[in-house]
Amino acid sequence: MKPSENGTDILLSDYKPPAYLVNEVHLRFELDRQNTIVHAKLHIERAAQTSWETPLFLDGDDLTLVSVLINGQPVLRDQMTVSETGLILRQLPKEPTFTIETVVRINPEKNTQLMGLYATRNNFCTQCEAEGFRRITFFPDRPDVLAVFTVRLEGKFEETPLLLSNGNKIDQGDLGDGKHFAVWHDPFPKPAYLFAVFAGDLGVITDSFTTMSGRDVRLEIYVEHGKEERALYAMDALKRSMRWDEERFGLEYDLDIFMIVAVSDFNMGAMENKGLNIFNDKYVLADPHTATDADYANIESIIAHEYFHNWTGNRITCRDWFQLCLKEGLTVYRDHEFSSDMRSRAVKRIADVRALRAHQFPEDAGPLAHPVRPQKYKEINNFYTATVYEKGAELVRMLETILGSEGFRRGIDLYFQRHDGDAATIEQFIACFAEATDTDLSHFAKWYDYSGTPNVSVKTAYDAAKKSFSVIMQQTLRSGVPQPRDIALHIPVSFALLNDGGKPMVWDSVDGSKVSNGVLHLTESQQTIRFDGVQSEPRLSVFRGFSAPITQIPEQAHDDALFAARHDDDPFNRWNAINGLFMRTMKDAIADIDRNAATPPVDPQFLAILESVARDNELDFAYRALCLTPPTVNEIARDLSTGINPSAIHAARENILDTVSVICGETFETLFDGARIDGSFEPTAAQAGARSFVGTLLSYLVRTTPGIDLATTFIGAADNMTDKLTALSILAHQFPGHSNTIKALADFREAYASEPMVLDKWLSVQATVPSEETLTDVKELVDTPIFSWKNPNRARALLGAFATGNPVGFNRPDGEAYAFFCDSILRLDAINPQVSARLMTAMRSWKDLEPVRQAAAETNLRKLSERSELSRDLRDILSRTLGATNAH
Ligand code: TRP
Ligand code: ZN
């Protein structure tokens, strides 16, 4: 693969193994905020297939070259070319191995894109995935070049008492002049994207873990001085992750030390560098006064995710970036499983599916759609997507559903055994499952190569005379970008035939699909599955546990949805039916507003279901809260799919919720008054569930008078961030401009003046007030000292929340919010292209808007795309969003 130049496609079909390998690399850093010197010595090996005349290309980006030596000798002029993208060396030694030594200068303080080595507060840290290592030194920066790293760090003791890198510390000492050094050696060969350095001054908490084979591993979490206590939850999550991976997959940690460092300026959530994970501090630090239950849950799952990468990503890495889902989809699957085991499986599944539908489905249905394994890209940073991660995880889950948990385990065991130390591909991954279970998975593997969400329509027919029950299924693949449409995928359908009480029924024989473990297999465009010997007409429960990432249109008939909402014994499907009833009620209300009709009454049967679920003590609180949570405006918009007018959706939704509150008010009030959380705050799933239940009830109760008092009292009494934030959002969103709201916002800001992470919540709450006036507030907030263009968390909390979490305010019909947003993106792009490009994806669904908004969006998108100074990242997103380039 050639280095990515502006505008050129990198193609999977162009993949060639590396011409030169790097067996060993020795790095020496002379750290300085503006002028860091990096010395690199690479032990190169010419690959067997490479002729000795072949030039050697080393990637480099934004490096100032000081010197180059080959086998210790200075290079001749015509032996070397330095370009924008790297260094080409010719006339290399004829021996199969030789060394290259380079010295370069870099400026960490000027590195605002936060890729490579950068300054964050008073510290230095690195981010190398995907292509950041080339911003540190000249190197074949591709994941199939694996080297053993030895790293010597030198810095001023005052500034950087801590000098950390991957692996084990093998030496350290004083250099005089206030300087010191440390040497780290990582015995595991790794690609450059897993390299990391942290140098600076932080506090630490330490612990230890004894692995299943009895080795002691030292655990260290580094955080800002004074915040050590806030890392205890992360440490606990780490130990639980380590134990879980041993118990569930037999996977043991492999170094003597595991370190986590929390930094405040970070492009993503966290990074799995070998032995030295670097985290966005928002996913490490938590205490009851600053973190919500959702923050705790995120910390638990991200700590686990990065830890799990040690096997799925590090020990087995990716051959090239097209295979990103090999490590990400698999690792997300693993962290989902971990959280399910730690908390409630049903609740976790529902939350994950909601997230998939909210983020991945629109991506797949819009202009940025791409296969889980793309065939081409212009900028790999733009492919760290919901499709690669979340849909990628669903593909692994489907493998498990198809093979059964034992077969799945045999396949994955073979994968770890066979590919340990490799840079692998999806084909190799799938082959392990196919071989271990003797299953042909070639049809299933198509999931990796096509974009789009399959839609499955389901019809049933019961023949009472023959006692036979037929299920007719049809699938079509709908993608936001052109591709063949007649693709039939292998869709595993978990199902049950239910009797009137919701209990599973039996049958004598089945025709039209293999059926085992409650799964049937849809493999054709249209398929009829017939069950014989079914004694009475059953209700069909399909896609139980959301067994495949599909949509189902036409949706369940109303009567079937009511049945499932009452009786389905699959907790996911029961929730899904309730959610579907909510959705239908909202959509009917919108249709009626369009026809200027009065708000339709809400089906009393549905309201009775809501009340009975709310009261059902057999169900845990978190599950009840999910059932009572109405779909968001964005979710309704996605379901409507075209002609979107977010203000109209919002208005209809408010109407319905008011009706629900009036009719269910008494029940909700009784439950609210009776709800008690015993004991002091604990971030447990049980307590978190109870809090979310109470918060959900509160959001209904405030709709009937005197809501403002109720919310004000609630925030006054709150002794934890979850309750505070629930009440603050209710005040800001339901009672904007009320004096209590103004006071609550001001008090909150003052109370957390020195807590940037909490102020991010404060920014988001205000940015998401569902009103066309919110733009004015957002513009003011941008100018407060709390905001910073350089900090990705601030940008996401304010601009990201506004663009993705405020459909009403962002999609003002006059297009003013688009104009402001596009200006902001331009400004951010000059600082950090990864952040600007990602935020820009907020406008990917512009074609689904009603004509006035759509035109305003297009005008602003085109205006931005005409700027000449855009980064490659942003240009790629914009041109695909506008549909200017051919599709993936
Ligand atoms: N590999 C990281 C993860 O998912 C993702 C990541 C962290 C990343 N930082 C990044 C990806 C910067 C691209 C650029 O765990
Ligand atoms: Zn990951």
Tab-separated table of N, CA, C and O and ligand atoms in Angstrom, residues 129 270-272 305-306 309 312 324 327-329 331-332 335 384 389, ligand 2:
chain	number	residue	atom	x	y	z
A	129	GLU	N	-2.023	4.984	17.233
A	129	GLU	CA	-3.017	4.426	16.324
A	129	GLU	C	-3.797	5.557	15.669
A	129	GLU	O	-4.203	6.479	16.371
A	270	ALA	N	-9.862	5.759	24.695
A	270	ALA	CA	-8.668	5.192	25.317
A	270	ALA	C	-7.897	4.395	24.284
A	270	ALA	O	-8.399	4.149	23.184
A	271	MET	N	-6.675	3.999	24.636
A	271	MET	CA	-5.820	3.307	23.686
A	271	MET	C	-5.071	2.163	24.362
A	271	MET	O	-4.494	2.326	25.430
A	272	GLU	N	-5.041	1.027	23.661
A	272	GLU	CA	-4.573	-0.236	24.238
A	272	GLU	C	-3.078	-0.482	24.117
A	272	GLU	O	-2.647	-1.642	24.105
A	305	HIS	N	-12.405	-3.079	27.855
A	305	HIS	CA	-12.139	-3.089	26.410
A	305	HIS	C	-10.636	-2.994	26.137
A	305	HIS	O	-10.080	-3.816	25.399
A	306	GLU	N	-9.985	-2.012	26.720
A	306	GLU	CA	-8.553	-1.823	26.439
A	306	GLU	C	-7.744	-2.996	26.987
A	306	GLU	O	-6.807	-3.464	26.349
A	309	HIS	N	-7.966	-5.949	24.702
A	309	HIS	CA	-7.148	-5.804	23.499
A	309	HIS	C	-5.785	-6.486	23.653
A	309	HIS	O	-5.134	-6.784	22.646
A	312	THR	N	-6.814	-9.602	21.960
A	312	THR	CA	-7.479	-9.347	20.673
A	312	THR	C	-7.089	-7.955	20.176
A	312	THR	O	-7.799	-6.985	20.384
A	324	LEU	N	-9.544	-3.707	10.583
A	324	LEU	CA	-9.718	-3.094	11.904
A	324	LEU	C	-10.771	-3.805	12.768
A	324	LEU	O	-10.601	-3.973	13.971
A	327	LYS	N	-9.888	-6.625	15.348
A	327	LYS	CA	-9.618	-6.373	16.765
A	327	LYS	C	-10.752	-5.588	17.424
A	327	LYS	O	-11.092	-5.857	18.569
A	328	GLU	N	-11.362	-4.639	16.703
A	328	GLU	CA	-12.355	-3.792	17.373
A	328	GLU	C	-13.711	-4.476	17.555
A	328	GLU	O	-14.287	-4.446	18.642
A	329	GLY	N	-14.216	-5.088	16.501
A	329	GLY	CA	-15.501	-5.769	16.636
A	329	GLY	C	-15.417	-6.869	17.687
A	329	GLY	O	-16.279	-6.998	18.554
A	331	THR	N	-13.275	-7.124	20.168
A	331	THR	CA	-13.050	-6.605	21.518
A	331	THR	C	-14.308	-5.937	22.080
A	331	THR	O	-14.596	-6.042	23.268
A	332	VAL	N	-15.086	-5.296	21.214
A	332	VAL	CA	-16.363	-4.747	21.689
A	332	VAL	C	-17.282	-5.899	22.116
A	332	VAL	O	-17.919	-5.843	23.170
A	335	ASP	N	-16.131	-6.868	25.473
A	335	ASP	CA	-16.481	-5.969	26.582
A	335	ASP	C	-17.993	-5.969	26.851
A	335	ASP	O	-18.428	-5.828	27.997
A	384	TYR	N	-12.948	4.573	12.214
A	384	TYR	CA	-13.186	4.119	13.589
A	384	TYR	C	-14.644	4.421	13.894
A	384	TYR	O	-14.974	5.347	14.614
A	389	TYR	N	-16.973	-0.943	14.795
A	389	TYR	CA	-17.007	-1.350	16.209
A	389	TYR	C	-18.283	-2.113	16.555
A	389	TYR	O	-18.234	-3.277	16.955
B	2	ZN	ZN	-10.718	-0.899	20.731
